[in-house]
Short mmCIF file of C-alpha atoms in Angstrom, two decimals:
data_model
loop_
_atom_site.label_atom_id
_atom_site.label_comp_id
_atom_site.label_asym_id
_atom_site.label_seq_id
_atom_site.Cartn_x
_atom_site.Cartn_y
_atom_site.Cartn_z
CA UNK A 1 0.00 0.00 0.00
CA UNK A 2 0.99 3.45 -0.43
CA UNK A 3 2.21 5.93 2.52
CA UNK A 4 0.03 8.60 3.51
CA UNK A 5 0.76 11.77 2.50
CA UNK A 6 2.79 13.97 5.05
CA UNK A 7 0.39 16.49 6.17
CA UNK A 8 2.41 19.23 8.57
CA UNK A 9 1.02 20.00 12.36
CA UNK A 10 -1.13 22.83 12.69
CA UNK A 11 -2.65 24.12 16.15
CA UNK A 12 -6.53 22.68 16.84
CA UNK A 13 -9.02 25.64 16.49
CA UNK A 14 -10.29 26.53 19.43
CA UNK A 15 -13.69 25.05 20.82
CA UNK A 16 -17.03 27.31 20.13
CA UNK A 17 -19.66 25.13 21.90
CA UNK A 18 -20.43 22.29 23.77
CA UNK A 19 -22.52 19.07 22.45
CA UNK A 20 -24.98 17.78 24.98
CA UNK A 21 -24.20 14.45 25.79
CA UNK A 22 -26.98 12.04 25.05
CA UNK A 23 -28.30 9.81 27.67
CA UNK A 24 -29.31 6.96 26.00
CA UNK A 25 -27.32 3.58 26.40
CA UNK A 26 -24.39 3.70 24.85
CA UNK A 27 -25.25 1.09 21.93
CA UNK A 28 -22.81 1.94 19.54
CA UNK A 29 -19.56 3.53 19.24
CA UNK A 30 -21.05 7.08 17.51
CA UNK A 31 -22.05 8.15 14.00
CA UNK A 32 -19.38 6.59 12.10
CA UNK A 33 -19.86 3.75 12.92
CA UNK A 34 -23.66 3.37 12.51
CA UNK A 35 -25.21 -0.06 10.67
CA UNK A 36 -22.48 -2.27 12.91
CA UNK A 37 -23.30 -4.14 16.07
CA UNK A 38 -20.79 -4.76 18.76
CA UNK A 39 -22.62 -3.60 22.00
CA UNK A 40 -24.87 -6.50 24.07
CA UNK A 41 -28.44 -7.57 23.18
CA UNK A 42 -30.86 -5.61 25.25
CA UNK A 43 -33.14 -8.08 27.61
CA UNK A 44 -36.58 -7.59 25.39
CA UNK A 45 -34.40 -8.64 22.29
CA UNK A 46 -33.33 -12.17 24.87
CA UNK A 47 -36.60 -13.02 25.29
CA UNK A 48 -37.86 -13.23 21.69
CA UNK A 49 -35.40 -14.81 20.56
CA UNK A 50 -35.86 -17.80 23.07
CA UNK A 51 -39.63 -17.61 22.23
CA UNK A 52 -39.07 -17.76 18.44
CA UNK A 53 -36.43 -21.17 19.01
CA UNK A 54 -39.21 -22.87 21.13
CA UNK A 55 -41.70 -21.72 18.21
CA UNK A 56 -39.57 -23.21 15.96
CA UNK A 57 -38.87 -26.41 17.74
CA UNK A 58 -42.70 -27.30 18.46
CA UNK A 59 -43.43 -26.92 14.45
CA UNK A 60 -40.31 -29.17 13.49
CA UNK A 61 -41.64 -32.26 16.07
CA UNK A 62 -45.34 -31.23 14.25
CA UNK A 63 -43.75 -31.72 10.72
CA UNK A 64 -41.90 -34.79 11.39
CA UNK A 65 -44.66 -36.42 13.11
CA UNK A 66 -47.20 -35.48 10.07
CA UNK A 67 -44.23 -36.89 7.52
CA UNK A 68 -43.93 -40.16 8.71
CA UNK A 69 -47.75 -40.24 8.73
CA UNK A 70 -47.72 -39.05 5.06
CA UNK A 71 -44.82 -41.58 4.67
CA UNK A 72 -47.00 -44.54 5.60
CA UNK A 73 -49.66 -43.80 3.68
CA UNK A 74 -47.35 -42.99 0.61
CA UNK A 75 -45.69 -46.74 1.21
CA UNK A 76 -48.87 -48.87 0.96
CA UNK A 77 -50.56 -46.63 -2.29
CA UNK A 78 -47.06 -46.59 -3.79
CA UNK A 79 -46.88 -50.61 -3.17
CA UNK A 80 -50.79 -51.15 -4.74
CA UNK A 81 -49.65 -48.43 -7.86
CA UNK A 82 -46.54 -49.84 -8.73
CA UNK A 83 -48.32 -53.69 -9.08
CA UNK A 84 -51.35 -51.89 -10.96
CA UNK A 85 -48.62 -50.16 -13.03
CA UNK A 86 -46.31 -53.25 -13.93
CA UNK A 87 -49.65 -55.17 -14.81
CA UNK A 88 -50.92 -52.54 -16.83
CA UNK A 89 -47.34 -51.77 -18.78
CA UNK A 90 -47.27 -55.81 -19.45
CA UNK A 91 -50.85 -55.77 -21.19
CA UNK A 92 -49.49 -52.57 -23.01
CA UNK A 93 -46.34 -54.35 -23.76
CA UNK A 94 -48.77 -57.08 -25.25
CA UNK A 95 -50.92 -54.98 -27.32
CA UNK A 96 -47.73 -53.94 -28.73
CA UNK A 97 -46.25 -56.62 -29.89
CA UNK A 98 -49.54 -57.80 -31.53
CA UNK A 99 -49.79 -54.77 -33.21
CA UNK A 100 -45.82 -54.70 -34.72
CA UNK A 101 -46.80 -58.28 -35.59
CA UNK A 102 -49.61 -56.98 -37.61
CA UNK A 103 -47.38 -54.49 -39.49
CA UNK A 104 -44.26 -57.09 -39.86
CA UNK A 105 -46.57 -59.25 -41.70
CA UNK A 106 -47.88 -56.74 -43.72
CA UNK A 107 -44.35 -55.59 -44.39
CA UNK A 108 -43.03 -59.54 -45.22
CA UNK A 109 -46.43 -59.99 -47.59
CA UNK A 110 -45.39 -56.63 -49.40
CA UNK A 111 -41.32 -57.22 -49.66
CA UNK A 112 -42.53 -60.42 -51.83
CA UNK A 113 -44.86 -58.88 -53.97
CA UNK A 114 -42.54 -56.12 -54.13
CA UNK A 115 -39.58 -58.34 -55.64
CA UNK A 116 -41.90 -60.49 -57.44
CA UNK A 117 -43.13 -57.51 -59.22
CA UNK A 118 -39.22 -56.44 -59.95
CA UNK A 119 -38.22 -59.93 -61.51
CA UNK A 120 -41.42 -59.07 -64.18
CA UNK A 121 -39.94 -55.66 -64.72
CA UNK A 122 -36.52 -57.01 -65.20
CA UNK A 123 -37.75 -59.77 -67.79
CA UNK A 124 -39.74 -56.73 -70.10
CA UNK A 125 -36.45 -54.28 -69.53
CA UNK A 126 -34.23 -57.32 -71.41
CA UNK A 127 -36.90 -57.53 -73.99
CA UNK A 128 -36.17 -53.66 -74.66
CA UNK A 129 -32.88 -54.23 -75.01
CA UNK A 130 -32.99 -57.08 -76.98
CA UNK A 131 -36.05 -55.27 -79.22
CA UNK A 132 -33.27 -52.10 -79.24
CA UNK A 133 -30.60 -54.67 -80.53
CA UNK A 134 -32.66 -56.06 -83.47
CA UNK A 135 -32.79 -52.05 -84.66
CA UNK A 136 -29.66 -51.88 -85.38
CA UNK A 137 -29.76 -54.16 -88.33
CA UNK A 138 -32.95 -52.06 -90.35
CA UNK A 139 -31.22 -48.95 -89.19
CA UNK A 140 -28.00 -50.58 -90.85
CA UNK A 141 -29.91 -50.91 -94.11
CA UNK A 142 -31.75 -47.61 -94.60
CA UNK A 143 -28.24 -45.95 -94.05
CA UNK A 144 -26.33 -48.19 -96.53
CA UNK A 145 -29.59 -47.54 -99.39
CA UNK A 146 -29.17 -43.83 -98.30
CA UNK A 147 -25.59 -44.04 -98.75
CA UNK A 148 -25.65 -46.10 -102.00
CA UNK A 149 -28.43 -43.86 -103.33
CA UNK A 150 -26.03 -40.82 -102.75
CA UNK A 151 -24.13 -42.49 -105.28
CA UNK A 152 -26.42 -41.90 -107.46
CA UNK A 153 -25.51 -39.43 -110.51
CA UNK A 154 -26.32 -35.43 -110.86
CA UNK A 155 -29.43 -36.12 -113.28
CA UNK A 156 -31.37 -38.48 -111.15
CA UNK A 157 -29.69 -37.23 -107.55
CA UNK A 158 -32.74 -36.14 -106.43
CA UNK A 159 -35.53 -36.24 -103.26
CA UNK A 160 -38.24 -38.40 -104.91
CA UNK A 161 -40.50 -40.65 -103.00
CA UNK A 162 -38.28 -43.31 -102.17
CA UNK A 163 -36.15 -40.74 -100.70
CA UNK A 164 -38.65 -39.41 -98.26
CA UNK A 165 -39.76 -42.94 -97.72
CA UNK A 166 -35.84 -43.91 -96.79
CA UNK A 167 -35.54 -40.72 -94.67
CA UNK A 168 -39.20 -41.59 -93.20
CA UNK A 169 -37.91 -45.08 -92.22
CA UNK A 170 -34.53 -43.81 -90.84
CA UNK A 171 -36.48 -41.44 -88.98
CA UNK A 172 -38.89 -43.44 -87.63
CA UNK A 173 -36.30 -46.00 -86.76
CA UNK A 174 -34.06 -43.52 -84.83
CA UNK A 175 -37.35 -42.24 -82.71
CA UNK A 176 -38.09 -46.09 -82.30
CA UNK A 177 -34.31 -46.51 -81.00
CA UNK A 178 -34.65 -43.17 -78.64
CA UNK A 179 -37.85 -44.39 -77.05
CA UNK A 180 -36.52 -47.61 -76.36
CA UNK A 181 -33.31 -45.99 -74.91
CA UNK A 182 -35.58 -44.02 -72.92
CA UNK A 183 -37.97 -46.43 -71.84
CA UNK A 184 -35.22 -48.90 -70.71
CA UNK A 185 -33.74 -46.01 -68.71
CA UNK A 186 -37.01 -45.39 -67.24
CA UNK A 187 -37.24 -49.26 -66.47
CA UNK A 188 -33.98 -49.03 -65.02
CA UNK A 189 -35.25 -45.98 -62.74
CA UNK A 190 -38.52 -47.99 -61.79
CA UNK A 191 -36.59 -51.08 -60.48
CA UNK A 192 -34.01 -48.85 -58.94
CA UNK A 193 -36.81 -46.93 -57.03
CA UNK A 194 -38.64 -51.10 -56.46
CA UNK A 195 -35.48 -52.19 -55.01
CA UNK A 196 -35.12 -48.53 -52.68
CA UNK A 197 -38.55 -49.54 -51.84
CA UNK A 198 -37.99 -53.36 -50.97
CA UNK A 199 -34.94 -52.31 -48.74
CA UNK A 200 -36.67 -49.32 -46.95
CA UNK A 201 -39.84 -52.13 -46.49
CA UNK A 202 -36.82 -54.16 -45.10
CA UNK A 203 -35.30 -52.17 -42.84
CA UNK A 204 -38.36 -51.14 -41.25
CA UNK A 205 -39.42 -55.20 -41.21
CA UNK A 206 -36.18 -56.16 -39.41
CA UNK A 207 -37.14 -53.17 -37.24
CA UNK A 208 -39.97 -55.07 -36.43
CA UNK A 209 -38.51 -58.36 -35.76
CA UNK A 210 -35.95 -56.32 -33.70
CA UNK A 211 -38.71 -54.72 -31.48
CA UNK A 212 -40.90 -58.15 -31.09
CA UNK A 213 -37.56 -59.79 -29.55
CA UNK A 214 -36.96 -56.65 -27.15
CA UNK A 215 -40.77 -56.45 -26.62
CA UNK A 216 -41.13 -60.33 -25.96
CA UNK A 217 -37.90 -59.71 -23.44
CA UNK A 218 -39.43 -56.98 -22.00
CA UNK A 219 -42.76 -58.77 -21.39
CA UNK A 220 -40.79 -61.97 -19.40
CA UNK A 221 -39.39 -59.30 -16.85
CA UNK A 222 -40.46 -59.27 -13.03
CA UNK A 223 -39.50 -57.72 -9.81
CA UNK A 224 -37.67 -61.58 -9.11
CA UNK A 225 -35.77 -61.39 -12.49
CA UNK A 226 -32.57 -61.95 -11.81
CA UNK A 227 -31.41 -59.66 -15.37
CA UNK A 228 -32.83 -56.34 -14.54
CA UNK A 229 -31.06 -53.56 -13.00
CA UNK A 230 -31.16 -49.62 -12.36
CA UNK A 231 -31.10 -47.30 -15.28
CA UNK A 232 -32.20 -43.74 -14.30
CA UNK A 233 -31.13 -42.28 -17.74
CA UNK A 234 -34.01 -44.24 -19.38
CA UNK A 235 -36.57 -41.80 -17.81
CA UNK A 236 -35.81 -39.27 -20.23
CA UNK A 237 -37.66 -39.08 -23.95
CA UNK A 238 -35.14 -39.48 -27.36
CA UNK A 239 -35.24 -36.61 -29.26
CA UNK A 240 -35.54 -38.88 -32.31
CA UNK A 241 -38.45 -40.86 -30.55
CA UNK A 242 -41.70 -41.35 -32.35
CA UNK A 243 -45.29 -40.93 -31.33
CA UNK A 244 -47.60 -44.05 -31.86
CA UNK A 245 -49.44 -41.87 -34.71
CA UNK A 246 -46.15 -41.25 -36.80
CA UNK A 247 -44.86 -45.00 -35.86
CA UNK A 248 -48.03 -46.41 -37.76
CA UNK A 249 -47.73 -43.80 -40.37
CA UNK A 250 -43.81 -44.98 -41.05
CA UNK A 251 -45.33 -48.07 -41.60
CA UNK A 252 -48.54 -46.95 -43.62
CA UNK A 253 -46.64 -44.92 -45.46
CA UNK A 254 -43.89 -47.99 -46.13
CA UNK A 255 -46.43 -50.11 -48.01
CA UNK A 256 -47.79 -46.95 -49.83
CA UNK A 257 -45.10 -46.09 -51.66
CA UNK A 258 -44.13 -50.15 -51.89
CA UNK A 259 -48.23 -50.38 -53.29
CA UNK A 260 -47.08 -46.88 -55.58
CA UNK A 261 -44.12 -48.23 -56.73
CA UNK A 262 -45.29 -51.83 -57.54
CA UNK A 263 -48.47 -50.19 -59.52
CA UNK A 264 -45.83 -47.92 -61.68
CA UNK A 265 -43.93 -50.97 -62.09
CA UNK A 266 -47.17 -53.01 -63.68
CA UNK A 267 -48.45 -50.04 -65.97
CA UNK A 268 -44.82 -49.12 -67.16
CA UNK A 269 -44.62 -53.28 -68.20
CA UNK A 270 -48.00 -52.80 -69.77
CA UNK A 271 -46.30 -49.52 -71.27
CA UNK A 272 -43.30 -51.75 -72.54
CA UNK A 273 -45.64 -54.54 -73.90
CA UNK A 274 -47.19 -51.75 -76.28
CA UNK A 275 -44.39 -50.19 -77.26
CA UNK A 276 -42.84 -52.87 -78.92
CA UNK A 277 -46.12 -54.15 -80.88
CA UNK A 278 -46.51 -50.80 -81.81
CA UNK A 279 -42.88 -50.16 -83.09
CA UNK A 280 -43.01 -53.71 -84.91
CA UNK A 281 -46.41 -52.31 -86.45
CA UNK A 282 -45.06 -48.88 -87.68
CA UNK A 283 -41.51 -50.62 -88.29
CA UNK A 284 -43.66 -53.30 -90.82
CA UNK A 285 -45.51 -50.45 -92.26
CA UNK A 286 -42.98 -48.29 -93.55
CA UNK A 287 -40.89 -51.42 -94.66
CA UNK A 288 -43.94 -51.89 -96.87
CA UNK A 289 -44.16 -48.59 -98.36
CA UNK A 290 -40.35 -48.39 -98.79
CA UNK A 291 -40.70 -51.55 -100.65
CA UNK A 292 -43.64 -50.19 -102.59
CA UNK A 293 -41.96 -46.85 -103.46
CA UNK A 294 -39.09 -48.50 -104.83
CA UNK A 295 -40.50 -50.80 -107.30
CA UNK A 296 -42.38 -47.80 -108.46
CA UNK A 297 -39.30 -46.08 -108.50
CA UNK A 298 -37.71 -48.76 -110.71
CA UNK A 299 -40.53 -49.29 -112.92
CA UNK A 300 -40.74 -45.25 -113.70
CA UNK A 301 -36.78 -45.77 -114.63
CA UNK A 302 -37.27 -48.26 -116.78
CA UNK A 303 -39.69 -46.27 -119.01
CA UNK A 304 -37.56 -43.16 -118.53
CA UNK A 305 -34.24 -45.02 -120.25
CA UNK A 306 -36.71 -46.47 -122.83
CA UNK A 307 -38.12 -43.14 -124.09
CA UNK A 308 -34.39 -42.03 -123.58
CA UNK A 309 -33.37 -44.69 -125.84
CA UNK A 310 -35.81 -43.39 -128.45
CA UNK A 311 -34.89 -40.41 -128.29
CA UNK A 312 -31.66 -41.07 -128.97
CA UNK A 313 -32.23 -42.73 -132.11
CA UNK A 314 -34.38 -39.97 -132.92
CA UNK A 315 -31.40 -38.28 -132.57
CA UNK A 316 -29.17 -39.99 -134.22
CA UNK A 317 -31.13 -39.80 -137.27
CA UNK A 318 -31.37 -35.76 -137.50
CA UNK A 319 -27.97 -35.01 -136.89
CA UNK A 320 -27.20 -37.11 -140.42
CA UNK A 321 -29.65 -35.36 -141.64
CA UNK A 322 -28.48 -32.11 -140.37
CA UNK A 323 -24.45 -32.82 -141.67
CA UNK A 324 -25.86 -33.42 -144.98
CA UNK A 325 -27.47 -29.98 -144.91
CA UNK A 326 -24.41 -28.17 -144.04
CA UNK A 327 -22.64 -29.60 -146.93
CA UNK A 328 -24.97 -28.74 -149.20
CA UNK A 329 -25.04 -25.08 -147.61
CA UNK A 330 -20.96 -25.15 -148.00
CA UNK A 331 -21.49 -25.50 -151.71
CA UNK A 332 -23.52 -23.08 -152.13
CA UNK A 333 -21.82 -20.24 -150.50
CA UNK A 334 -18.95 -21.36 -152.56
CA UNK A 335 -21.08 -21.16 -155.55
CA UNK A 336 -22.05 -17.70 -155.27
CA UNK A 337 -18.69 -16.70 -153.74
CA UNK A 338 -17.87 -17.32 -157.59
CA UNK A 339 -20.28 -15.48 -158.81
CA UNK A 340 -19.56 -12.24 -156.19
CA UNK A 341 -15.95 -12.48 -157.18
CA UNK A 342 -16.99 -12.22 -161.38
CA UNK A 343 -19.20 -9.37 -160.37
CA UNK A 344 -16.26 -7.43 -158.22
CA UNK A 345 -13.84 -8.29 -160.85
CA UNK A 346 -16.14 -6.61 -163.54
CA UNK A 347 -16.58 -3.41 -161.21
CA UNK A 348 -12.81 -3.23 -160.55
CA UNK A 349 -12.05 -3.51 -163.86
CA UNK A 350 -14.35 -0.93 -165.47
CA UNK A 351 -12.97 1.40 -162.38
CA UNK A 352 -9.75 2.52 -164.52
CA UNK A 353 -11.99 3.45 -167.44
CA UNK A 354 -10.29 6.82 -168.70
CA UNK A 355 -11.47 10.56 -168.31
CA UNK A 356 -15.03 11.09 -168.74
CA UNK A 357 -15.37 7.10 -169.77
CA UNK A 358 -15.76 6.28 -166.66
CA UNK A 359 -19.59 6.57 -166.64
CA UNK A 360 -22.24 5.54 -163.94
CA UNK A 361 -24.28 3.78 -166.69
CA UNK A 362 -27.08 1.45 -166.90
CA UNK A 363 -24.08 -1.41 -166.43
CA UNK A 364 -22.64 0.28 -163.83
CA UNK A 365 -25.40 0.36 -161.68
CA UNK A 366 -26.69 -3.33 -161.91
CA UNK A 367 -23.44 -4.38 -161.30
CA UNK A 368 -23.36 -2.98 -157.60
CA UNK A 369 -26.62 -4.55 -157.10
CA UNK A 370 -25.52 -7.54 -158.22
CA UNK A 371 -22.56 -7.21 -155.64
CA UNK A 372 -24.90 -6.36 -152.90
CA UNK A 373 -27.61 -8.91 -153.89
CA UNK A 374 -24.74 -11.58 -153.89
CA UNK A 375 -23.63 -10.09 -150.87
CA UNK A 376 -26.80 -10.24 -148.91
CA UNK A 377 -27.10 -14.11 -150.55
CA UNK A 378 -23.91 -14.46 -149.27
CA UNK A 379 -24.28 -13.77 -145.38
CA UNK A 380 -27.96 -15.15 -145.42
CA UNK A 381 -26.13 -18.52 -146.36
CA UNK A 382 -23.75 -18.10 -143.68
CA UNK A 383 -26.03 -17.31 -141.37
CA UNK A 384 -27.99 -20.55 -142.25
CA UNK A 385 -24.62 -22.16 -142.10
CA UNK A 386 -23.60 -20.96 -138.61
CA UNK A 387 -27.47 -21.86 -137.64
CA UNK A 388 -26.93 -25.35 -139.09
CA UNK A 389 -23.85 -25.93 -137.35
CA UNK A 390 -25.18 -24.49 -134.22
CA UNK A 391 -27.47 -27.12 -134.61
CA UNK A 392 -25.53 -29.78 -134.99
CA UNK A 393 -23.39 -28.70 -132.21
CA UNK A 394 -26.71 -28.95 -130.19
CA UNK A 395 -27.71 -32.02 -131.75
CA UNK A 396 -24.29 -33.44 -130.90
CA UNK A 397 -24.41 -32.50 -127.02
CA UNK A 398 -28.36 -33.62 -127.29
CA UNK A 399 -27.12 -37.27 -127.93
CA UNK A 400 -24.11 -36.50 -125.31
CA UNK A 401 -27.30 -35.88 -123.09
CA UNK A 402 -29.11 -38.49 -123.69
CA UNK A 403 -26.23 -40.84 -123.25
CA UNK A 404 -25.25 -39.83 -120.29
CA UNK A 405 -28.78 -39.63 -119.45
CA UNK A 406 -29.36 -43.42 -120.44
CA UNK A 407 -26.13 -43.77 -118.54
CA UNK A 408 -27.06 -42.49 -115.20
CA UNK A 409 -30.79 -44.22 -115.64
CA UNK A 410 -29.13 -47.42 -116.08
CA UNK A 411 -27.23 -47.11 -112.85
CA UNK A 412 -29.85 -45.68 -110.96
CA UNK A 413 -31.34 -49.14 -111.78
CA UNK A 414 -28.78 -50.87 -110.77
CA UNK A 415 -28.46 -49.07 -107.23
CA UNK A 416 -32.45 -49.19 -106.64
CA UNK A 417 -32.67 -52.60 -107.83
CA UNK A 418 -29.60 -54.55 -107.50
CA UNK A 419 -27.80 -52.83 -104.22
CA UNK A 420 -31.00 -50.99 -102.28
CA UNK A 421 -33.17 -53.59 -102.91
CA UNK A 422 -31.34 -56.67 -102.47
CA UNK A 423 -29.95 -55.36 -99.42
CA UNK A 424 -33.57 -55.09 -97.87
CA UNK A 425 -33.71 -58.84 -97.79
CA UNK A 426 -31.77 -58.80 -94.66
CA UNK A 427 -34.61 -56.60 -93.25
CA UNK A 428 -35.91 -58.38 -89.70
CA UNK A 429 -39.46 -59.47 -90.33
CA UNK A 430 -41.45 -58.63 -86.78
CA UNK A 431 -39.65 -56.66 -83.81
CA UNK A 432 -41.86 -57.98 -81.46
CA UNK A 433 -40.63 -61.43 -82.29
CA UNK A 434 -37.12 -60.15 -81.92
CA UNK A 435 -37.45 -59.21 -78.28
CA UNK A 436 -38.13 -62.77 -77.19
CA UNK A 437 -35.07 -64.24 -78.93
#
């Protein structure tokens, strides 16, 4: 602790007035010290506090005495309650058990319908795939007629029935193979969610058989057992405890979605069952019109190349007929080339008559029509003769056409008839059948 401070001496002020004295008992030890006892009791203060400890003393015998009263009573209703109680827990402990009987059997009866119901689903999910594996062989020959068809040349590479039938078929094949895929994955899902099912139904039926040992345990136990002993913490409620109500609904609500799931399961097999009739129906269908389209296809070829073919001679037989004309227009612009070159010779000739011989007389004058009439001849003829050869020329690349024409006809034929539709024999008859094999 610190030292005081150092305060110097002064002299005491002198005295004003006297305090009166007070002449009560002196009680205390003045102001200061006020709140603090340390003088005697006074002899009023001795006497109630000996009556208030022989106050005290007569109600403590009073309680004690009514106690063990109280506890005598308590021992014999406590005795009677506790039997009552035991014999009341045991018939509760009885109703119990009967009742998770009841609800393991349930559970047992729906586990086996449950994975009864899953080996059916199982069986129609390996017809899908098996109905999804015998696509792959039609899908195989659409694309290879597609593909051969492609082949086909400029002239006849076009979108024509059997075209939109082939692309129809493909189409219809690769929706077939997409709801299969999706169907089998939705098969998959179902006996996923049966099997989730089955074990939850499981878990909650070994529950069961669990509780009916402990129950059937608990029901054997009495005061002479020689396997029971204290366990205070079991007074106290699990947080995670159920109520009756919610411990039925588990249950319930168990063989619900067991009696859901098991009712998906039977529509989605009746689901499966139609699907593949009605993809082997549409699948036989557009075989059919395929089939039909193409010997349409092959029969309209045929009489294409024919009229082709006549054509051709057709043909054939003008552009003869069209040389022979040109020759015959040769000749004759050679001809009057002749007579053109007489006339200009005469003109150029009578050009170098002298002085005021050289005249523009009556000869004169039908010369230069002569010239120009020649002339005019002249280029008409060559006109023909370019138009004749122009003609030829297009008579020439006419039966080049129609060649090539005949050409690409004739292997159109051969792709429609001897690759596309030969190749269709390997076509599977019925899909339906298909899934069973």
């Amino acid at each position: 602790e610190p030292r005081p401070t150092v305060v110097p001496c002064r002299p005491l002020p002198a005295r004003i007035c006297d305090v009166v004295r007070s002449d009560r008992p002196r009680s205390c030890c003045g102001m200061a010290m006020a709140g603090y006892r340390t003088a005697k009791y006074q002899l009023p203060e001795w006497h109630r506090r000996n009556a208030g400890v022989y106050c005290s003393a007569t109600a403590a015998s009073e309680e004690a005495e009514r106690g063990r009263a109280e506890a005598k009573h308590l021992t014999k209703y406590a005795a009677a309650s506790a039997q009552r109680a035991q014999e009341y827990s045991k018939s509760t402990l009885g109703q119990r058990l009967g009742d998770v009987n009841f609800w393991r059997m349930e559970l047992q009866k729906e586990i086996m319908e449950l994975d009864n119901e899953t080996n059916l689903l199982a069986a129609q999910k390996l017809r899908l795939e098996r109905a999804l594996d015998a696509t792959e062989v039609p899908y195989a020959v659409v694309i290879d007629n597609l593909e051969c068809r492609e082949r086909r040349q400029p002239p006849d590479l076009v979108i024509d029935e059997v075209e939109r039938q082939l692309l129809q078929e493909a189409d219809l094949i690769r929706d077939i193979r997409d709801l299969l895929k999706r169907t089998i994955i939705q098969a998959t899902t179902q006996i996923r969610s049966n099997r989730i099912q089955k074990e939850n139904c499981e878990l909650d039926w070994s529950d069961k058989v669990e509780t009916c040992h402990i129950d059937e345990k608990c029901i054997s136990y009495c005061p002479d057992s020689t396997n029971i002993q204290s366990h205070p913490s079991s007074l106290k409620f699990e947080e995670n405890a159920s109520t009756p109500k919610s411990w039925a609904e588990f249950s319930h609500d168990s063989i619900s979605r067991a009696e859901q799931e098991k009712l998906a399961s039977v529509q989605l097999r009746s689901l499966i069952n139609n699907i593949i009739r009605d993809a082997s129906e549409d699948l036989r269908m557009q075989r059919a019109a395929a089939n039909q389209a193409f010997d349409s296809h092959c029969r309209q070829l045929d009489e294409a190349k024919l009229r082709l073919e006549q054509h051709l001679e057709q043909i054939l037989k003008d552009i003869g007929e069209e040389e022979a004309n040109i020759v015959k227009l040769k000749k004759a612009i050679r001809d009057k080339e002749a007579f053109l070159k007489v006339a200009q010779t005469r003109l150029y000739d009578r050009s170098f008559r002298p002085n005021v011989e050289l005249c523009r007389d009556e000869p004169q004058f039908r010369l230069v029509s002569e010239v120009e009439q020649l002339t005019v001849f002249l280029e008409a003829l060559k006109r023909k003769l370019i138009e004749s050869e122009q003609n030829l020329k297009n008579l020439e690349e006419t039966r080049m056409k129609l060649e090539k024409e005949i050409a690409v006809k004739a292997n159109s034929i051969f792709i429609d008839r001897q690759k596309c539709m030969s190749n269709r024999i390997r076509y599977p008859v019925d899909l339906e059948v298909a899934s069973y094999k």
